[in-house]
Every structure is written in C-alpha cells, then in structure tokens.
Amino acid sequence: RYQVEFDELIAAGTAQSTPYTGNPPLKVWMGPEDGLYNRVVNALDGAQSTALVAMFQLNSTSVIDALIAAKGRGVDVVVVLDEVQATDPQAQADETLVAASIPVILAHATGGNYAEMHSKFLVVDHQLVLMGSTNWTNLGFYYNDETLVVIDDAHLADRFEGKFAELLDTYNAPAPASLGLVEGAQQVSFAVTNVTLDPGVELTIQSDGGGPFATPVALNGMTITTSIAAGTRLTYHYRIVKGGSTLAIEGTPHHFTVPYAQGPFAVTDAFTP
C-alpha cells in the first residue's frame, strides 16, 4: 500500500486503496482518497470505556462532536493538544471540549528534549489504536496526502497508553485519577524471546536508574511478573549470567511505561546482545 501511494505521489495521481478482505488487525488507509475522517469518527462512535487522544492540530468540528458524544455516553475522554496550535485565535477545540467537561491538557514545550507535542494518535477501549501523519483538521482529512494506520491489538494499545502516560507526566497534567484514569500498582509480566539458556545459566533483568529492578532479578526461565506503579517509566536490560559472571548483556536497552489503566500488562522483548 505504501508503494502504491508513493507511485501515486510521483505521478501526481490519486486512487482509493484496495478494500481489505476479512478484518485484519492492522489496516493502512491513505488520504484524502480513503476517507480518513470516517475512520476516526467511526472509532470514536464505537468507544465504550476510554478514548485517549494526543493530537498536534485539532479543529474538525465533526470530530469534536464525536468526542463530546462519547463523553455523553460515559466514555472517559482525555485529550492532549499542542498548546501553540490549540491557542491559535482560529482554533477553539480546547474551549469547546472543556465546556463539555472533557479534560484537555495543553502541552507547552519549554525546550530541552521536547520542541512540540507532535504526536497524532487515538487509543480506544485499551484495544484500538489509530496513528499516522494525519492532523484532525479539514486540511488533514480532505486535502492533504496523509496516512492513517488502524491497529486492533491490546498489546500495542498498551504501548500507546504508556506513551500517553508519558505525555501526561511531561506536560504536568492533573492527577490521572481526576481524569478518570487508573493509578496504583499494576501487574506487569515480562517475557523474553530470541535466547536459549544452557543448564546452569540464568537470565536476569535490571533497570537503569532505579525502579523495581534496581538490582538484577532472575527470571523464572524466560518470564517474570511483578507489581509496578502506573506511570512508571522503565529502561532496562537483560543479562545472561552463570555463577555470578555475566556471559552476555544487551547493547540496546528496552523501554516500557506502565499505562494509567487497569492491568495486567504483558511485555514481550527480544534479547539483543
């Protein structure tokens, strides 16, 4: 699909994508020809428990109406917007959403590692993720060449909810519980692939900079389960050890942020020495 879209860009042409057969867990849609607006509104209309939005630009009144309708059905809706874009005199999405009692966090970048809150994603019911290049604007939906990826997978949704937790903490949002989100300790299981252990050899996990694995902890074979506070950002490595000596350690760390949501969460990592 991306190759077809690229060829269309080169030829300055456009055509609707080939329809999917069945219901695959990952779908890619191209704009404006594939009706990206309908994909977003349909996802919001189907929300039953939560709708978490991180969006650089939002001014589509129809999408705003869909967010408000979801809130009216009892869905916990939380929106993070880039402050510069949201406070543009012609943009009133934040005021409209706040008037409907939807929490809106305006992300104000103060330099350092963050220049703008440029994310563009939606997580619905801890299961469905919509992400891509598309801003939720009339230009983004109807005029620009854009992409939208729709992923129906709880494990990937966990990753995006972890990113959402990072946004809330980075941009000084109110306490998650006040937003309808979950706080407190959550069960997290880690499983490791791409490694085989010989007799007498064990696998350990250790987090960088403190946390629940501040000192190395041995896995039970290839898995370990523990309780970790929601919102915790983990950076960690796996080691292969024997008799207290390290035989192999990963060169690149893994990262996982525990979502502000009800667990349990399952993390699968590939050992990469």
Coordinates of C-alpha atoms in Angstrom, one line a residue:
R1 CA 0.0 0.0 0.0
Y2 CA 2.8 2.4 0.7
Q3 CA 4.5 1.6 -2.6
V4 CA 1.2 2.3 -4.4
E5 CA 0.8 5.5 -2.6
F6 CA 4.4 6.5 -3.3
D7 CA 3.8 5.8 -7.0
E8 CA 0.7 7.9 -7.0
L9 CA 2.6 10.8 -5.4
I10 CA 5.3 10.6 -8.1
A11 CA 2.6 10.5 -10.8
A12 CA 0.6 13.3 -9.1
G13 CA -2.4 11.0 -9.1
T14 CA -4.8 9.5 -6.6
A15 CA -7.0 6.4 -6.2
Q16 CA -8.8 4.6 -3.4
S17 CA -7.0 1.8 -1.7
T18 CA -8.0 -1.7 -2.4
P19 CA -10.6 -2.8 0.1
Y20 CA -9.4 -5.3 2.8
T21 CA -10.8 -8.8 2.8
G22 CA -11.9 -10.0 6.2
N23 CA -10.9 -8.0 9.2
P24 CA -7.1 -7.9 9.6
P25 CA -5.8 -6.5 12.9
L26 CA -3.7 -3.8 11.0
K27 CA -5.1 -1.6 8.3
V28 CA -3.4 1.2 6.4
W29 CA -5.5 4.0 4.8
M30 CA -4.4 6.8 2.6
G31 CA -5.8 10.3 2.5
P32 CA -7.7 12.1 1.2
E33 CA -9.0 9.3 -1.0
D34 CA -9.8 6.7 1.7
G35 CA -12.0 8.9 3.8
L36 CA -9.7 9.2 6.9
Y37 CA -12.3 11.3 8.6
N38 CA -14.8 8.5 8.6
R39 CA -12.2 6.1 10.1
V40 CA -11.6 8.4 13.1
V41 CA -15.3 9.2 13.7
N42 CA -16.3 5.5 13.5
A43 CA -13.6 4.6 16.1
L44 CA -14.9 7.3 18.4
D45 CA -18.5 6.3 17.9
G46 CA -17.6 2.8 18.9
A47 CA -15.8 3.8 22.1
Q48 CA -17.3 2.2 25.2
S49 CA -14.9 2.9 28.1
T50 CA -12.0 5.2 27.1
A51 CA -10.8 7.4 24.3
L52 CA -7.3 8.9 24.8
V53 CA -6.3 11.5 22.2
A54 CA -2.9 13.1 21.5
M55 CA -3.2 15.5 18.6
F56 CA -0.9 18.2 17.3
Q57 CA -3.8 20.1 15.4
L58 CA -7.5 19.6 16.0
N59 CA -10.2 21.8 14.5
S60 CA -12.6 19.4 12.8
T61 CA -16.0 20.2 14.3
S62 CA -17.4 16.8 13.4
V63 CA -14.6 15.0 15.3
I64 CA -15.0 17.4 18.2
D65 CA -18.7 16.5 18.2
A66 CA -17.8 12.8 18.2
L67 CA -15.6 13.3 21.2
I68 CA -18.4 15.1 23.0
A69 CA -20.9 12.4 22.1
A70 CA -18.5 9.8 23.5
K71 CA -18.2 11.7 26.8
G72 CA -22.0 11.9 26.9
R73 CA -22.2 8.1 26.7
G74 CA -20.0 7.8 29.8
V75 CA -16.7 7.2 28.0
D76 CA -13.6 8.6 29.8
V77 CA -12.2 11.0 27.2
V78 CA -8.9 12.7 27.7
V79 CA -7.2 15.0 25.1
V80 CA -3.7 16.3 24.9
L81 CA -3.1 19.1 22.4
D82 CA -0.1 21.2 21.5
E83 CA -0.6 24.5 23.2
V84 CA 0.7 26.7 20.4
Q85 CA -1.7 25.1 17.9
A86 CA -4.6 25.0 20.3
T87 CA -4.4 28.6 21.3
D88 CA -4.3 29.9 17.8
P89 CA -7.1 32.5 17.5
Q90 CA -8.9 30.5 14.8
A91 CA -8.7 27.3 16.8
Q92 CA -11.3 26.7 19.6
A93 CA -11.2 23.0 20.0
D94 CA -9.9 23.2 23.6
E95 CA -12.6 25.6 24.7
T96 CA -15.3 23.6 23.2
L97 CA -14.1 20.3 24.7
V98 CA -13.6 21.9 28.1
A99 CA -17.1 23.3 28.0
A100 CA -18.3 19.7 27.5
S101 CA -16.3 18.6 30.7
I102 CA -13.6 16.8 28.7
P103 CA -10.2 17.2 30.2
V104 CA -7.8 18.9 27.9
I105 CA -4.1 19.1 28.6
L106 CA -2.2 21.8 26.7
A107 CA 1.3 20.7 26.0
H108 CA 3.7 23.6 26.5
A109 CA 7.2 22.8 25.3
T110 CA 9.9 24.6 27.3
G111 CA 12.9 23.3 25.3
G112 CA 15.2 20.5 26.3
N113 CA 14.2 17.3 24.6
Y114 CA 10.8 18.4 23.5
A115 CA 10.2 21.1 20.9
E116 CA 6.5 20.4 20.2
M117 CA 3.8 17.9 21.2
H118 CA 3.7 16.5 17.7
S119 CA 2.0 13.1 18.4
K120 CA -1.1 12.1 16.4
F121 CA -2.8 9.1 17.9
L122 CA -6.0 7.8 19.4
V123 CA -6.4 4.8 21.8
V124 CA -9.9 3.4 22.2
D125 CA -11.0 0.9 24.9
H126 CA -7.4 -0.2 25.6
Q127 CA -7.6 -2.2 22.3
L128 CA -7.8 0.0 19.1
V129 CA -5.1 2.4 18.0
L130 CA -5.3 5.0 15.2
M131 CA -2.0 6.7 14.4
G132 CA -0.2 8.2 11.4
S133 CA 0.6 11.6 9.9
T134 CA -3.0 13.0 9.9
N135 CA -3.9 16.0 11.9
W136 CA -7.6 16.1 12.8
T137 CA -8.3 19.2 10.6
N138 CA -10.2 19.9 7.4
L139 CA -6.8 20.1 5.6
G140 CA -5.6 16.8 7.1
F141 CA -8.8 14.9 6.3
Y142 CA -9.9 16.3 2.9
Y143 CA -6.9 17.9 1.1
N144 CA -3.5 16.6 2.3
D145 CA -1.7 13.5 1.3
E146 CA -1.8 11.6 4.6
T147 CA -1.6 8.1 6.1
L148 CA -3.7 6.6 8.9
V149 CA -2.8 3.2 10.4
V150 CA -5.5 1.4 12.4
I151 CA -4.3 -1.3 14.8
D152 CA -6.6 -3.7 16.6
D153 CA -4.2 -5.1 19.2
A154 CA -4.3 -4.8 23.0
H155 CA -0.5 -5.2 23.5
L156 CA 0.3 -2.4 21.1
A157 CA -2.5 -0.3 22.7
D158 CA -0.7 -0.8 26.0
R159 CA 2.4 0.8 24.4
F160 CA 0.5 3.8 23.2
E161 CA -1.3 4.2 26.5
G162 CA 2.2 4.1 28.1
K163 CA 3.2 7.0 25.7
F164 CA 0.0 8.8 26.7
A165 CA 1.1 8.4 30.4
E166 CA 4.4 10.0 29.5
L167 CA 2.7 12.9 27.8
L168 CA 0.5 13.5 30.9
D169 CA 3.6 13.5 33.2
T170 CA 5.8 15.5 30.8
Y171 CA 3.2 18.3 30.4
N172 CA 2.1 18.5 34.1
A173 CA -1.4 17.1 33.7
P174 CA -3.7 16.8 36.7
A175 CA -3.6 13.6 38.7
P176 CA -4.6 10.7 36.5
A177 CA -7.4 9.7 38.8
S178 CA -9.0 13.1 38.3
L179 CA -9.1 12.4 34.6
G180 CA -10.9 9.1 35.0
L181 CA -7.7 7.1 34.6
V182 CA -6.3 4.4 36.9
E183 CA -3.4 4.9 39.4
G184 CA -1.7 2.5 41.8
A185 CA 0.3 -0.7 41.3
Q186 CA -0.4 -2.8 38.3
Q187 CA 0.7 -6.4 37.4
V188 CA 3.3 -6.4 34.6
S189 CA 4.7 -9.6 33.1
F190 CA 7.9 -9.6 31.0
A191 CA 8.8 -12.4 28.6
V192 CA 12.0 -12.8 26.6
T193 CA 12.4 -14.4 23.2
N194 CA 15.4 -14.9 20.9
V195 CA 17.6 -16.6 23.5
T196 CA 18.3 -20.2 24.6
L197 CA 19.7 -20.9 28.1
D198 CA 22.2 -23.8 28.8
P199 CA 22.0 -25.7 32.1
G200 CA 23.2 -23.6 35.0
V201 CA 22.7 -20.4 33.1
E202 CA 20.0 -17.8 34.0
L203 CA 18.5 -14.7 32.6
T204 CA 18.3 -11.5 34.8
I205 CA 16.6 -8.2 34.3
Q206 CA 18.0 -4.9 35.7
S207 CA 16.5 -1.4 35.3
D208 CA 18.7 1.7 34.7
G209 CA 18.4 4.4 37.3
G210 CA 16.4 2.6 40.0
G211 CA 12.9 1.2 39.8
P212 CA 11.6 -2.2 40.5
F213 CA 14.7 -3.9 39.1
A214 CA 17.3 -1.6 40.6
T215 CA 19.4 -4.7 41.4
P216 CA 19.4 -7.7 39.0
V217 CA 16.5 -10.0 39.4
A218 CA 16.5 -13.6 38.0
L219 CA 13.7 -14.5 35.7
N220 CA 11.7 -17.7 36.1
G221 CA 13.1 -19.2 32.9
M222 CA 12.1 -16.6 30.3
T223 CA 9.4 -14.7 32.3
I224 CA 8.9 -12.6 35.4
T225 CA 5.8 -10.9 36.8
T226 CA 5.8 -8.1 39.3
S227 CA 3.7 -5.1 40.5
I228 CA 4.7 -1.7 39.2
A229 CA 3.1 1.7 39.8
A230 CA 1.1 3.1 36.9
G231 CA 3.0 5.8 35.2
T232 CA 6.4 4.3 35.9
R233 CA 8.9 4.6 33.1
L234 CA 11.2 1.7 32.8
T235 CA 14.5 1.5 31.0
Y236 CA 16.1 -2.0 31.4
H237 CA 18.5 -4.6 30.1
Y238 CA 18.6 -8.4 30.2
R239 CA 21.8 -10.3 31.1
I240 CA 22.8 -13.9 30.7
V241 CA 24.7 -14.9 33.8
K242 CA 26.3 -18.0 35.3
G243 CA 27.7 -18.3 38.7
G244 CA 27.6 -14.5 39.2
S245 CA 29.5 -13.8 36.0
T246 CA 27.9 -12.0 33.0
L247 CA 28.1 -14.0 29.8
A248 CA 26.2 -11.6 27.7
I249 CA 24.4 -8.3 28.1
E250 CA 22.2 -6.4 25.7
G251 CA 23.7 -3.4 24.0
T252 CA 20.4 -1.5 23.5
P253 CA 18.0 -1.0 26.4
H254 CA 14.3 -1.8 26.4
H255 CA 11.7 0.8 27.4
F256 CA 8.2 0.4 28.8
T257 CA 5.9 2.8 30.6
V258 CA 3.1 1.4 32.7
P259 CA -0.2 2.9 31.5
Y260 CA -2.6 4.7 33.7
A261 CA -5.0 1.8 33.1
Q262 CA -6.1 -1.4 34.8
G263 CA -3.6 -4.2 34.2
P264 CA -2.4 -6.9 33.9
F265 CA 0.1 -5.9 31.1
A266 CA 2.3 -8.3 29.1
V267 CA 5.6 -7.2 27.7
T268 CA 7.5 -9.3 25.2
D269 CA 11.1 -8.4 24.4
A270 CA 13.7 -10.0 22.1
F271 CA 17.1 -10.5 23.6
T272 CA 19.5 -8.4 21.5
P273 CA 23.2 -8.8 22.6

